[in-house]
Each structure stands twice: as structure tokens, then as C-alpha cells.
PDB file of C-alpha atoms in Angstrom:
ATOM      1  CA  MET F  20     -65.104   7.620 -45.704  1.00  0.00           C
ATOM      2  CA  LYS F  21     -63.631   4.449 -47.184  1.00  0.00           C
ATOM      3  CA  GLN F  22     -61.453   5.074 -50.196  1.00  0.00           C
ATOM      4  CA  LYS F  23     -62.923   3.619 -53.388  1.00  0.00           C
ATOM      5  CA  THR F  24     -60.863   1.227 -55.472  1.00  0.00           C
ATOM      6  CA  VAL F  25     -60.584   0.534 -59.180  1.00  0.00           C
ATOM      7  CA  LEU F  26     -58.570  -1.799 -61.398  1.00  0.00           C
ATOM      8  CA  VAL F  27     -57.761  -0.497 -64.868  1.00  0.00           C
ATOM      9  CA  THR F  28     -56.254  -3.089 -67.187  1.00  0.00           C
ATOM     10  CA  GLY F  29     -54.041  -2.015 -70.055  1.00  0.00           C
ATOM     11  CA  ALA F  30     -53.266   1.166 -68.162  1.00  0.00           C
ATOM     12  CA  SER F  31     -49.816   1.982 -69.506  1.00  0.00           C
ATOM     13  CA  ARG F  32     -51.056   4.131 -72.396  1.00  0.00           C
ATOM     14  CA  GLY F  33     -54.014   5.483 -74.309  1.00  0.00           C
ATOM     15  CA  ILE F  34     -57.499   4.958 -72.919  1.00  0.00           C
ATOM     16  CA  GLY F  35     -56.302   2.970 -69.900  1.00  0.00           C
ATOM     17  CA  LYS F  36     -53.842   5.658 -68.883  1.00  0.00           C
ATOM     18  CA  ALA F  37     -56.484   8.382 -69.249  1.00  0.00           C
ATOM     19  CA  CYS F  38     -58.916   6.348 -67.121  1.00  0.00           C
ATOM     20  CA  ALA F  39     -56.334   5.690 -64.413  1.00  0.00           C
ATOM     21  CA  LEU F  40     -55.526   9.393 -64.100  1.00  0.00           C
ATOM     22  CA  ALA F  41     -59.216  10.340 -64.084  1.00  0.00           C
ATOM     23  CA  PHE F  42     -59.977   7.930 -61.232  1.00  0.00           C
ATOM     24  CA  ALA F  43     -56.943   9.180 -59.313  1.00  0.00           C
ATOM     25  CA  ARG F  44     -58.242  12.752 -59.560  1.00  0.00           C
ATOM     26  CA  LEU F  45     -61.454  11.567 -57.907  1.00  0.00           C
ATOM     27  CA  GLY F  46     -59.566  10.055 -54.994  1.00  0.00           C
ATOM     28  CA  TYR F  47     -59.762   6.382 -55.922  1.00  0.00           C
ATOM     29  CA  HIS F  48     -56.958   4.001 -55.078  1.00  0.00           C
ATOM     30  CA  VAL F  49     -56.020   2.900 -58.582  1.00  0.00           C
ATOM     31  CA  PHE F  50     -54.649  -0.544 -59.389  1.00  0.00           C
ATOM     32  CA  ILE F  51     -52.980  -0.255 -62.780  1.00  0.00           C
ATOM     33  CA  ASN F  52     -52.012  -3.198 -64.937  1.00  0.00           C
ATOM     34  CA  SER F  53     -49.991  -3.847 -68.050  1.00  0.00           C
ATOM     35  CA  HIS F  54     -48.572  -6.999 -69.578  1.00  0.00           C
ATOM     36  CA  SER F  55     -45.049  -5.908 -70.448  1.00  0.00           C
ATOM     37  CA  SER F  56     -44.837  -2.089 -70.549  1.00  0.00           C
ATOM     38  CA  SER F  57     -43.073  -1.785 -67.210  1.00  0.00           C
ATOM     39  CA  ASP F  58     -41.474   1.623 -67.769  1.00  0.00           C
ATOM     40  CA  ALA F  59     -44.679   3.143 -69.171  1.00  0.00           C
ATOM     41  CA  LEU F  60     -46.724   1.747 -66.274  1.00  0.00           C
ATOM     42  CA  GLU F  61     -44.235   3.161 -63.775  1.00  0.00           C
ATOM     43  CA  SER F  62     -44.584   6.529 -65.513  1.00  0.00           C
ATOM     44  CA  VAL F  63     -48.377   6.405 -65.073  1.00  0.00           C
ATOM     45  CA  GLN F  64     -47.895   5.567 -61.404  1.00  0.00           C
ATOM     46  CA  LYS F  65     -45.627   8.584 -60.995  1.00  0.00           C
ATOM     47  CA  MET F  66     -48.226  10.806 -62.672  1.00  0.00           C
ATOM     48  CA  ILE F  67     -50.829   9.561 -60.191  1.00  0.00           C
ATOM     49  CA  TYR F  68     -48.485  10.292 -57.285  1.00  0.00           C
ATOM     50  CA  ASP F  69     -47.908  13.782 -58.706  1.00  0.00           C
ATOM     51  CA  LEU F  70     -51.686  14.281 -58.577  1.00  0.00           C
ATOM     52  CA  GLY F  71     -51.610  13.381 -54.901  1.00  0.00           C
ATOM     53  CA  GLY F  72     -53.256  10.032 -55.595  1.00  0.00           C
ATOM     54  CA  THR F  73     -52.553   6.481 -54.481  1.00  0.00           C
ATOM     55  CA  CYS F  74     -51.733   3.635 -56.808  1.00  0.00           C
ATOM     56  CA  THR F  75     -50.538   0.046 -57.025  1.00  0.00           C
ATOM     57  CA  ARG F  76     -48.693  -1.100 -60.128  1.00  0.00           C
ATOM     58  CA  ILE F  77     -49.176  -4.746 -61.186  1.00  0.00           C
ATOM     59  CA  LEU F  78     -47.322  -6.170 -64.174  1.00  0.00           C
ATOM     60  CA  ALA F  79     -49.151  -9.293 -65.370  1.00  0.00           C
ATOM     61  CA  ASP F  80     -50.458 -11.051 -68.471  1.00  0.00           C
ATOM     62  CA  ILE F  81     -54.186 -10.995 -67.792  1.00  0.00           C
ATOM     63  CA  SER F  82     -54.935 -13.276 -70.729  1.00  0.00           C
ATOM     64  CA  SER F  83     -53.752 -15.965 -68.283  1.00  0.00           C
ATOM     65  CA  SER F  84     -56.104 -17.176 -65.553  1.00  0.00           C
ATOM     66  CA  SER F  85     -53.222 -17.866 -63.166  1.00  0.00           C
ATOM     67  CA  GLU F  86     -51.789 -14.392 -63.714  1.00  0.00           C
ATOM     68  CA  VAL F  87     -55.163 -12.816 -62.968  1.00  0.00           C
ATOM     69  CA  SER F  88     -55.290 -14.841 -59.754  1.00  0.00           C
ATOM     70  CA  ARG F  89     -51.944 -13.286 -58.825  1.00  0.00           C
ATOM     71  CA  VAL F  90     -53.274  -9.803 -59.624  1.00  0.00           C
ATOM     72  CA  PHE F  91     -56.203 -10.311 -57.276  1.00  0.00           C
ATOM     73  CA  GLU F  92     -53.956 -11.684 -54.554  1.00  0.00           C
ATOM     74  CA  VAL F  93     -52.230  -8.303 -54.625  1.00  0.00           C
ATOM     75  CA  ILE F  94     -55.558  -6.491 -54.584  1.00  0.00           C
ATOM     76  CA  SER F  95     -56.906  -8.559 -51.671  1.00  0.00           C
ATOM     77  CA  SER F  96     -53.734  -7.862 -49.693  1.00  0.00           C
ATOM     78  CA  GLU F  97     -54.433  -4.114 -49.897  1.00  0.00           C
ATOM     79  CA  CYS F  98     -58.236  -3.851 -49.719  1.00  0.00           C
ATOM     80  CA  ASP F  99     -61.439  -5.823 -49.341  1.00  0.00           C
ATOM     81  CA  GLY F 100     -62.118  -5.769 -53.077  1.00  0.00           C
ATOM     82  CA  LEU F 101     -62.865  -3.563 -56.045  1.00  0.00           C
ATOM     83  CA  ASP F 102     -65.601  -0.973 -56.358  1.00  0.00           C
ATOM     84  CA  VAL F 103     -64.977  -0.609 -60.099  1.00  0.00           C
ATOM     85  CA  LEU F 104     -63.387  -2.807 -62.751  1.00  0.00           C
ATOM     86  CA  VAL F 105     -62.398  -1.319 -66.106  1.00  0.00           C
ATOM     87  CA  ASN F 106     -61.647  -4.067 -68.625  1.00  0.00           C
ATOM     88  CA  ASN F 107     -59.625  -2.008 -71.068  1.00  0.00           C
ATOM     89  CA  ALA F 108     -56.713  -4.247 -72.128  1.00  0.00           C
ATOM     90  CA  GLY F 109     -56.760  -4.775 -75.854  1.00  0.00           C
ATOM     91  CA  ILE F 110     -54.577  -5.439 -78.878  1.00  0.00           C
ATOM     92  CA  SER F 111     -55.319  -5.373 -82.586  1.00  0.00           C
ATOM     93  CA  TYR F 112     -54.342  -7.320 -85.691  1.00  0.00           C
ATOM     94  CA  ILE F 113     -54.759  -5.853 -89.154  1.00  0.00           C
ATOM     95  CA  GLY F 114     -54.498  -8.335 -91.987  1.00  0.00           C
ATOM     96  CA  LEU F 115     -56.273 -11.084 -93.842  1.00  0.00           C
ATOM     97  CA  LEU F 116     -57.815 -13.849 -91.759  1.00  0.00           C
ATOM     98  CA  THR F 117     -56.008 -16.419 -93.884  1.00  0.00           C
ATOM     99  CA  ASP F 118     -52.677 -14.871 -92.886  1.00  0.00           C
ATOM    100  CA  MET F 119     -53.385 -15.178 -89.161  1.00  0.00           C
ATOM    101  CA  THR F 120     -51.628 -17.888 -87.189  1.00  0.00           C
ATOM    102  CA  ASP F 121     -53.213 -19.835 -84.351  1.00  0.00           C
ATOM    103  CA  ASP F 122     -51.045 -17.843 -81.947  1.00  0.00           C
ATOM    104  CA  ASP F 123     -52.261 -14.555 -83.455  1.00  0.00           C
ATOM    105  CA  TRP F 124     -55.881 -15.602 -82.927  1.00  0.00           C
ATOM    106  CA  ASP F 125     -55.280 -16.889 -79.399  1.00  0.00           C
ATOM    107  CA  SER F 126     -53.474 -13.688 -78.459  1.00  0.00           C
ATOM    108  CA  ILE F 127     -56.306 -11.444 -79.661  1.00  0.00           C
ATOM    109  CA  ILE F 128     -59.059 -13.480 -78.019  1.00  0.00           C
ATOM    110  CA  GLY F 129     -57.053 -13.943 -74.815  1.00  0.00           C
ATOM    111  CA  THR F 130     -56.167 -10.285 -74.374  1.00  0.00           C
ATOM    112  CA  ASN F 131     -59.425  -8.721 -75.547  1.00  0.00           C
ATOM    113  CA  LEU F 132     -62.022 -11.182 -74.285  1.00  0.00           C
ATOM    114  CA  SER F 133     -60.721 -13.863 -71.917  1.00  0.00           C
ATOM    115  CA  SER F 134     -59.062 -11.216 -69.755  1.00  0.00           C
ATOM    116  CA  ALA F 135     -62.457  -9.566 -69.176  1.00  0.00           C
ATOM    117  CA  PHE F 136     -63.909 -12.929 -68.145  1.00  0.00           C
ATOM    118  CA  TYR F 137     -61.044 -13.686 -65.747  1.00  0.00           C
ATOM    119  CA  CYS F 138     -61.014 -10.223 -64.164  1.00  0.00           C
ATOM    120  CA  SER F 139     -64.794 -10.030 -63.876  1.00  0.00           C
ATOM    121  CA  ARG F 140     -64.966 -13.474 -62.291  1.00  0.00           C
ATOM    122  CA  ALA F 141     -62.377 -12.455 -59.705  1.00  0.00           C
ATOM    123  CA  SER F 142     -64.099  -9.120 -58.968  1.00  0.00           C
ATOM    124  CA  ILE F 143     -67.659 -10.333 -58.590  1.00  0.00           C
ATOM    125  CA  PRO F 144     -67.619 -12.142 -55.194  1.00  0.00           C
ATOM    126  CA  HIS F 145     -66.724  -8.961 -53.288  1.00  0.00           C
ATOM    127  CA  MET F 146     -69.167  -6.842 -55.281  1.00  0.00           C
ATOM    128  CA  VAL F 147     -71.966  -9.317 -54.593  1.00  0.00           C
ATOM    129  CA  SER F 148     -71.119  -9.377 -50.886  1.00  0.00           C
ATOM    130  CA  VAL F 149     -71.525  -5.598 -50.624  1.00  0.00           C
ATOM    131  CA  LYS F 150     -74.368  -5.398 -53.172  1.00  0.00           C
ATOM    132  CA  SER F 151     -72.564  -2.744 -55.167  1.00  0.00           C
ATOM    133  CA  GLY F 152     -70.127  -2.521 -58.066  1.00  0.00           C
ATOM    134  CA  LYS F 153     -69.442  -1.374 -61.597  1.00  0.00           C
ATOM    135  CA  ILE F 154     -67.883  -3.365 -64.419  1.00  0.00           C
ATOM    136  CA  ILE F 155     -67.054  -1.251 -67.467  1.00  0.00           C
ATOM    137  CA  ASN F 156     -65.814  -2.930 -70.634  1.00  0.00           C
ATOM    138  CA  ILE F 157     -63.984  -0.999 -73.322  1.00  0.00           C
ATOM    139  CA  SER F 158     -65.323  -2.351 -76.582  1.00  0.00           C
ATOM    140  CA  SER F 159     -65.338  -1.114 -80.165  1.00  0.00           C
ATOM    141  CA  MET F 160     -67.773  -0.161 -82.892  1.00  0.00           C
ATOM    142  CA  TRP F 161     -66.279  -3.063 -84.843  1.00  0.00           C
ATOM    143  CA  GLY F 162     -67.844  -5.385 -82.293  1.00  0.00           C
ATOM    144  CA  THR F 163     -71.183  -4.209 -83.671  1.00  0.00           C
ATOM    145  CA  THR F 164     -70.505  -3.860 -87.386  1.00  0.00           C
ATOM    146  CA  GLY F 165     -67.320  -5.875 -88.016  1.00  0.00           C
ATOM    147  CA  ALA F 166     -64.288  -4.587 -89.890  1.00  0.00           C
ATOM    148  CA  SER F 167     -62.608  -6.083 -92.938  1.00  0.00           C
ATOM    149  CA  CYS F 168     -59.048  -7.243 -92.174  1.00  0.00           C
ATOM    150  CA  GLU F 169     -59.802  -7.026 -88.452  1.00  0.00           C
ATOM    151  CA  VAL F 170     -61.812 -10.211 -88.122  1.00  0.00           C
ATOM    152  CA  ALA F 171     -60.272 -11.487 -84.879  1.00  0.00           C
ATOM    153  CA  TYR F 172     -60.455  -8.048 -83.264  1.00  0.00           C
ATOM    154  CA  SER F 173     -64.090  -7.642 -84.347  1.00  0.00           C
ATOM    155  CA  ALA F 174     -64.943 -11.110 -83.045  1.00  0.00           C
ATOM    156  CA  SER F 175     -63.309 -10.416 -79.687  1.00  0.00           C
ATOM    157  CA  LYS F 176     -65.216  -7.157 -79.250  1.00  0.00           C
ATOM    158  CA  SER F 177     -68.493  -8.734 -80.339  1.00  0.00           C
ATOM    159  CA  GLY F 178     -67.871 -11.380 -77.704  1.00  0.00           C
ATOM    160  CA  LEU F 179     -67.186  -8.655 -75.150  1.00  0.00           C
ATOM    161  CA  ASN F 180     -70.522  -7.057 -76.008  1.00  0.00           C
ATOM    162  CA  GLY F 181     -72.278 -10.375 -75.465  1.00  0.00           C
ATOM    163  CA  LEU F 182     -70.477 -10.880 -72.172  1.00  0.00           C
ATOM    164  CA  THR F 183     -71.582  -7.399 -71.102  1.00  0.00           C
ATOM    165  CA  LYS F 184     -75.261  -7.962 -71.847  1.00  0.00           C
ATOM    166  CA  ALA F 185     -75.447 -11.418 -70.290  1.00  0.00           C
ATOM    167  CA  LEU F 186     -73.412 -10.600 -67.185  1.00  0.00           C
ATOM    168  CA  ALA F 187     -75.493  -7.466 -66.611  1.00  0.00           C
ATOM    169  CA  LYS F 188     -78.630  -9.589 -66.336  1.00  0.00           C
ATOM    170  CA  GLU F 189     -76.878 -12.045 -64.030  1.00  0.00           C
ATOM    171  CA  LEU F 190     -75.636  -9.338 -61.655  1.00  0.00           C
ATOM    172  CA  ALA F 191     -78.532  -6.875 -61.728  1.00  0.00           C
ATOM    173  CA  PRO F 192     -80.232  -8.459 -58.662  1.00  0.00           C
ATOM    174  CA  SER F 193     -77.027  -7.712 -56.727  1.00  0.00           C
ATOM    175  CA  ASN F 194     -77.022  -4.020 -57.731  1.00  0.00           C
ATOM    176  CA  ILE F 195     -73.941  -4.434 -59.915  1.00  0.00           C
ATOM    177  CA  GLN F 196     -74.018  -2.597 -63.234  1.00  0.00           C
ATOM    178  CA  VAL F 197     -72.172  -3.927 -66.286  1.00  0.00           C
ATOM    179  CA  ASN F 198     -71.875  -1.715 -69.353  1.00  0.00           C
ATOM    180  CA  ALA F 199     -69.585  -1.356 -72.354  1.00  0.00           C
ATOM    181  CA  ILE F 200     -68.334   1.587 -74.378  1.00  0.00           C
ATOM    182  CA  ALA F 201     -68.143   0.881 -78.103  1.00  0.00           C
ATOM    183  CA  CYS F 202     -65.344   3.217 -79.098  1.00  0.00           C
ATOM    184  CA  GLY F 203     -64.866   4.596 -82.558  1.00  0.00           C
ATOM    185  CA  VAL F 204     -61.484   5.685 -83.853  1.00  0.00           C
ATOM    186  CA  ILE F 205     -59.634   6.981 -80.809  1.00  0.00           C
ATOM    187  CA  ASP F 206     -56.301   8.795 -81.092  1.00  0.00           C
ATOM    188  CA  THR F 207     -54.106   6.174 -79.396  1.00  0.00           C
ATOM    189  CA  GLU F 208     -50.924   4.292 -80.223  1.00  0.00           C
ATOM    190  CA  MET F 209     -53.056   1.422 -81.536  1.00  0.00           C
ATOM    191  CA  ASN F 210     -54.166   3.695 -84.358  1.00  0.00           C
ATOM    192  CA  ALA F 211     -50.721   5.176 -84.957  1.00  0.00           C
ATOM    193  CA  VAL F 212     -50.184   2.547 -87.666  1.00  0.00           C
ATOM    194  CA  PHE F 213     -52.061   4.714 -90.157  1.00  0.00           C
ATOM    195  CA  SER F 214     -50.120   6.884 -92.610  1.00  0.00           C
ATOM    196  CA  ASP F 215     -50.970  10.574 -92.803  1.00  0.00           C
ATOM    197  CA  GLU F 216     -53.031   9.899 -95.927  1.00  0.00           C
ATOM    198  CA  GLU F 217     -54.892   6.996 -94.311  1.00  0.00           C
ATOM    199  CA  ARG F 218     -55.549   9.049 -91.197  1.00  0.00           C
ATOM    200  CA  GLN F 219     -56.939  11.939 -93.211  1.00  0.00           C
ATOM    201  CA  ALA F 220     -59.196   9.610 -95.207  1.00  0.00           C
ATOM    202  CA  LEU F 221     -60.461   7.979 -92.009  1.00  0.00           C
ATOM    203  CA  GLU F 222     -61.110  11.337 -90.360  1.00  0.00           C
ATOM    204  CA  GLU F 223     -63.205  12.306 -93.383  1.00  0.00           C
ATOM    205  CA  GLU F 224     -65.361   9.189 -92.825  1.00  0.00           C
ATOM    206  CA  VAL F 225     -66.176  10.224 -89.265  1.00  0.00           C
ATOM    207  CA  PRO F 226     -69.146  12.640 -89.219  1.00  0.00           C
ATOM    208  CA  SER F 227     -67.484  14.578 -86.392  1.00  0.00           C
ATOM    209  CA  GLY F 228     -64.442  15.029 -88.640  1.00  0.00           C
ATOM    210  CA  ARG F 229     -61.822  13.871 -86.155  1.00  0.00           C
ATOM    211  CA  PHE F 230     -60.512  11.040 -84.009  1.00  0.00           C
ATOM    212  CA  GLY F 231     -61.781  10.806 -80.468  1.00  0.00           C
ATOM    213  CA  LEU F 232     -59.500  11.473 -77.518  1.00  0.00           C
ATOM    214  CA  PRO F 233     -58.620   8.977 -74.763  1.00  0.00           C
ATOM    215  CA  GLU F 234     -59.738  11.577 -72.241  1.00  0.00           C
ATOM    216  CA  GLU F 235     -63.201  11.628 -73.807  1.00  0.00           C
ATOM    217  CA  VAL F 236     -63.494   7.887 -73.260  1.00  0.00           C
ATOM    218  CA  ALA F 237     -62.264   8.337 -69.685  1.00  0.00           C
ATOM    219  CA  ASP F 238     -64.954  10.980 -69.073  1.00  0.00           C
ATOM    220  CA  LEU F 239     -67.651   8.471 -70.030  1.00  0.00           C
ATOM    221  CA  VAL F 240     -66.032   5.727 -67.938  1.00  0.00           C
ATOM    222  CA  ILE F 241     -66.098   8.024 -64.903  1.00  0.00           C
ATOM    223  CA  ASP F 242     -69.731   8.912 -65.544  1.00  0.00           C
ATOM    224  CA  LEU F 243     -70.656   5.215 -65.655  1.00  0.00           C
ATOM    225  CA  ALA F 244     -68.616   4.489 -62.532  1.00  0.00           C
ATOM    226  CA  GLU F 245     -70.117   7.311 -60.485  1.00  0.00           C
ATOM    227  CA  ASN F 246     -73.711   7.403 -61.736  1.00  0.00           C
ATOM    228  CA  HIS F 247     -76.534   5.519 -63.462  1.00  0.00           C
ATOM    229  CA  SER F 248     -77.424   2.766 -61.016  1.00  0.00           C
ATOM    230  CA  TYR F 249     -80.436   1.813 -63.180  1.00  0.00           C
ATOM    231  CA  MET F 250     -78.477   1.533 -66.439  1.00  0.00           C
ATOM    232  CA  THR F 251     -76.958  -1.848 -67.117  1.00  0.00           C
ATOM    233  CA  GLY F 252     -76.314  -4.163 -70.052  1.00  0.00           C
ATOM    234  CA  GLN F 253     -75.801  -1.269 -72.451  1.00  0.00           C
ATOM    235  CA  ILE F 254     -73.328  -0.983 -75.313  1.00  0.00           C
ATOM    236  CA  ILE F 255     -72.808   2.770 -75.504  1.00  0.00           C
ATOM    237  CA  GLY F 256     -71.460   4.138 -78.776  1.00  0.00           C
ATOM    238  CA  LEU F 257     -68.718   6.754 -78.609  1.00  0.00           C
ATOM    239  CA  ASP F 258     -67.694   7.049 -82.227  1.00  0.00           C
ATOM    240  CA  GLY F 259     -68.354  10.606 -83.443  1.00  0.00           C
ATOM    241  CA  GLY F 260     -71.420   9.393 -85.342  1.00  0.00           C
ATOM    242  CA  PHE F 261     -69.483   6.788 -87.354  1.00  0.00           C
ATOM    243  CA  ILE F 262     -72.220   4.122 -86.997  1.00  0.00           C
TER     244      ILE F 262
END
């Protein structure tokens, strides 16, 4: 049986790392990507090897169209194309909109939204040719409700939700499912900026009383990748009941 393939962007830590390891356990060949975390990405690759899995490490800035082209040159040199794409790469900015620079805005939109466009565009031709594929976007509850002092982040995730819904309709005739997971507060390095007091207060706001785990997101990603051929265009909340 042909080995399945997946690209996980932003795979050096957190949700991306958990997804990469979960796919490796299922026997996928995992292409892992990070912009600049070379040592952390190499560590994830070693963990996959320790699981008996196969992996290709690709360091690239996927907010750049030309860099994404280079990523897919590597992929096409090793396989026919992707079975699954997980658009996970993301960065945050906490602060007033008026304090944001043009570069801050461009960085958020490029990493969180444009990267999903570039990677999806590069993945689709193969998926269409085989009439099969899964595109899974890692979004946020703030893409639905918006968050004060996270305007650019909220806008990027709202855009990702719109991309998900529209692309799902476009690709449904080709049996390609496109869905997004709107994550709540997940216990990752991105949320390590909170003080102990802030963390406790935020946990008290979540009906489930805790932060989610990266592995819980990965479990849902795997479920979407392996099942549900009739479910597409959905923004699936995973937020402990927050919204």
C-alpha cells in the first residue's frame, strides 16, 4: 500500500509538533516545516525517527510565495503529492492596533493567512488529479468572535475561516474536504506570555476549567484526515465551551 503523505506547517512546537507525531504514528511520511526554529524542527524529526516513522524537514518562510514553491519542489522530488495538508503555522501579536507597525501587520497576515493560501494552491493540483485530499486549517475562536488587543490575529483567523468555507465549496466536486479547527486557549508556547495570575483568571473563564492540550487538537486533526468524507467547509470549535 502506498504510504500516505502530509505536510504540517509550523511543526517545531505546540500543535504542529503534536500533529506531526500523531501522523507519524499512523505511518504517514511527514513533511515538517518551520520558518527559523531549526534545532527544534530537527528535534521533532528525531522524535519521528524514534517512533519508527519517516520524515522530511524543510526550513522555509511560508509567508513567501517563492519559499512555498521551494517547499513543494522538495515534496515533488520525494512523492507524487500530498494526501493531507495541515495549515498550522501561526504567530500572535498582543497590543493596541494603533501601536502596530506595517511590518507587524504584514507578518501576522503573511504567516497566518497568506501561507495557507500559498500551501493550499500548491497542494491542490495533485489532490484534484487523484480526486482525494484533506486540507485542515488551524484557526482560532478569535476568528469568530474577535479579541481586544489581538485585532490582526483575529482578522487573520477570520480570513482563514472564510478561505476554508469558500475553498471547500470549490473543491467538493473533486472529493477534497477543507475544514478548520477553531481552537480555544491551548497550552502552547504562544500562550506562555501569560503570568500565573493571568493564566488562572483565563482558566476560570473557560467552562471546562483548563487550557486545551496540543495533543487534543492533534486528535481532531487526525480524525478529520482519516474520516468524514461528507464533511467539508466546517469551522469546528475546540475551546472547552468558551464560545
